[in-house]
């Protein structure tokens, strides 16, 4: 994990905070009316979760090499951001069954991305 008092840590926390604010209140940057359909109301919040995911990636991934580990970490971080945004949307706009299906799909994909990332981590040598 990156030290929070350094410039990279502050940038990561800033991205997470900005993403969270935009997920909670997307009308800050969009003038579209709030959809009457609950599903669409939740969906308008989801893509701001990518900003949260970018902040999580900056916070927990300190190097860009090896590239495959970075791809796995980025996948997990972005899925986490999307999942958090969807859950915030469900909490604020109400629940729809289709959204819970998407939550389940994203949770499974997140678990797979985290498993992929952990398998790519170098293993310490075993003592004989």
Short mmCIF file of C-alpha atoms in Angstrom, two decimals:
data_model
loop_
_atom_site.label_atom_id
_atom_site.label_comp_id
_atom_site.label_asym_id
_atom_site.label_seq_id
_atom_site.Cartn_x
_atom_site.Cartn_y
_atom_site.Cartn_z
CA UNK A 1 0.00 0.00 0.00
CA UNK A 2 1.19 3.51 -0.82
CA UNK A 3 1.85 5.95 2.06
CA UNK A 4 -1.18 8.22 2.32
CA UNK A 5 0.84 11.37 3.08
CA UNK A 6 2.82 11.24 -0.18
CA UNK A 7 1.70 12.80 -3.45
CA UNK A 8 0.57 9.48 -4.91
CA UNK A 9 -1.41 8.64 -1.78
CA UNK A 10 -3.09 12.06 -1.81
CA UNK A 11 -3.91 11.65 -5.51
CA UNK A 12 -5.39 8.21 -4.86
CA UNK A 13 -7.52 9.45 -1.96
CA UNK A 14 -8.60 12.45 -4.04
CA UNK A 15 -9.74 10.19 -6.88
CA UNK A 16 -11.65 7.98 -4.46
CA UNK A 17 -13.30 11.02 -2.85
CA UNK A 18 -14.17 12.66 -6.19
CA UNK A 19 -15.56 9.38 -7.53
CA UNK A 20 -17.66 8.89 -4.41
CA UNK A 21 -19.06 12.43 -4.59
CA UNK A 22 -19.96 11.95 -8.26
CA UNK A 23 -21.56 8.57 -7.58
CA UNK A 24 -23.68 10.09 -4.82
CA UNK A 25 -24.54 13.23 -6.82
CA UNK A 26 -23.97 12.78 -10.59
CA UNK A 27 -26.01 15.93 -11.24
CA UNK A 28 -22.93 17.96 -10.34
CA UNK A 29 -21.57 17.39 -13.85
CA UNK A 30 -24.66 16.33 -15.81
CA UNK A 31 -27.81 18.31 -16.34
CA UNK A 32 -29.91 15.32 -17.43
CA UNK A 33 -33.12 14.87 -15.45
CA UNK A 34 -33.18 12.01 -12.97
CA UNK A 35 -34.86 9.06 -14.70
CA UNK A 36 -38.15 7.85 -13.26
CA UNK A 37 -37.10 4.25 -13.88
CA UNK A 38 -35.15 2.97 -10.87
CA UNK A 39 -32.86 0.82 -13.04
CA UNK A 40 -31.84 3.80 -15.18
CA UNK A 41 -31.48 6.01 -12.10
CA UNK A 42 -28.95 3.56 -10.67
CA UNK A 43 -27.17 3.11 -14.01
CA UNK A 44 -26.45 6.85 -14.28
CA UNK A 45 -24.19 6.50 -11.22
CA UNK A 46 -22.22 3.40 -12.23
CA UNK A 47 -19.53 4.80 -14.52
CA UNK A 48 -18.34 7.25 -11.88
CA UNK A 49 -17.20 4.14 -10.05
CA UNK A 50 -14.30 3.90 -12.51
CA UNK A 51 -12.82 6.99 -10.82
CA UNK A 52 -13.06 5.18 -7.49
CA UNK A 53 -11.39 2.16 -9.09
CA UNK A 54 -8.56 4.31 -10.48
CA UNK A 55 -7.96 5.68 -6.99
CA UNK A 56 -7.93 2.18 -5.50
CA UNK A 57 -5.43 1.07 -8.14
CA UNK A 58 -3.12 4.01 -7.36
CA UNK A 59 -3.45 3.31 -3.66
CA UNK A 60 -2.59 -0.39 -3.72
CA UNK A 61 -0.39 -0.90 -6.78
CA UNK A 62 2.97 0.83 -6.40
CA UNK A 63 4.63 -0.34 -9.62
CA UNK A 64 3.49 -0.82 -13.21
CA UNK A 65 5.68 -3.88 -13.87
CA UNK A 66 5.18 -6.73 -14.40
CA UNK A 67 2.47 -5.63 -16.79
CA UNK A 68 0.26 -8.70 -16.37
CA UNK A 69 0.03 -8.09 -12.61
CA UNK A 70 -0.93 -4.48 -13.32
CA UNK A 71 -3.66 -5.60 -15.71
CA UNK A 72 -5.01 -8.00 -13.08
CA UNK A 73 -4.85 -5.31 -10.38
CA UNK A 74 -6.52 -2.75 -12.67
CA UNK A 75 -9.29 -5.23 -13.48
CA UNK A 76 -9.92 -5.88 -9.80
CA UNK A 77 -9.76 -2.20 -8.84
CA UNK A 78 -12.12 -1.06 -11.59
CA UNK A 79 -14.58 -3.85 -10.82
CA UNK A 80 -14.47 -2.87 -7.15
CA UNK A 81 -15.24 0.75 -8.07
CA UNK A 82 -18.14 -0.28 -10.30
CA UNK A 83 -19.50 -2.61 -7.64
CA UNK A 84 -19.31 0.09 -4.94
CA UNK A 85 -21.03 2.59 -7.25
CA UNK A 86 -23.80 0.08 -8.00
CA UNK A 87 -24.34 -0.63 -4.29
CA UNK A 88 -24.45 3.10 -3.51
CA UNK A 89 -26.97 3.54 -6.33
CA UNK A 90 -29.13 0.73 -4.95
CA UNK A 91 -28.99 2.32 -1.50
CA UNK A 92 -29.94 5.78 -2.81
CA UNK A 93 -32.39 4.97 -5.62
CA UNK A 94 -33.98 1.73 -4.51
CA UNK A 95 -33.63 -1.90 -5.37
CA UNK A 96 -34.39 -3.62 -8.66
CA UNK A 97 -33.91 -7.35 -9.19
CA UNK A 98 -31.83 -6.83 -12.34
CA UNK A 99 -29.37 -4.65 -10.41
CA UNK A 100 -28.81 -7.48 -7.91
CA UNK A 101 -28.04 -9.79 -10.81
CA UNK A 102 -25.40 -7.28 -11.93
CA UNK A 103 -24.06 -7.10 -8.36
CA UNK A 104 -23.67 -10.89 -8.34
CA UNK A 105 -21.96 -10.89 -11.76
CA UNK A 106 -19.57 -8.11 -10.74
CA UNK A 107 -18.79 -9.85 -7.44
CA UNK A 108 -17.91 -13.08 -9.26
CA UNK A 109 -15.75 -11.19 -11.78
CA UNK A 110 -14.08 -9.31 -8.92
CA UNK A 111 -13.31 -12.57 -7.12
CA UNK A 112 -11.85 -13.99 -10.33
CA UNK A 113 -9.71 -10.87 -10.88
CA UNK A 114 -8.42 -10.96 -7.30
CA UNK A 115 -7.61 -14.66 -7.64
CA UNK A 116 -5.82 -13.98 -10.94
CA UNK A 117 -3.81 -11.20 -9.27
CA UNK A 118 -2.84 -13.35 -6.29
CA UNK A 119 -1.74 -16.21 -8.56
CA UNK A 120 0.57 -13.82 -10.41
CA UNK A 121 2.31 -12.78 -7.18
CA UNK A 122 5.78 -14.26 -6.72
CA UNK A 123 5.88 -16.98 -4.12
CA UNK A 124 8.51 -16.88 -1.37
CA UNK A 125 11.05 -19.70 -1.54
CA UNK A 126 10.26 -22.66 0.65
CA UNK A 127 12.71 -23.61 3.38
CA UNK A 128 13.95 -27.18 3.26
#
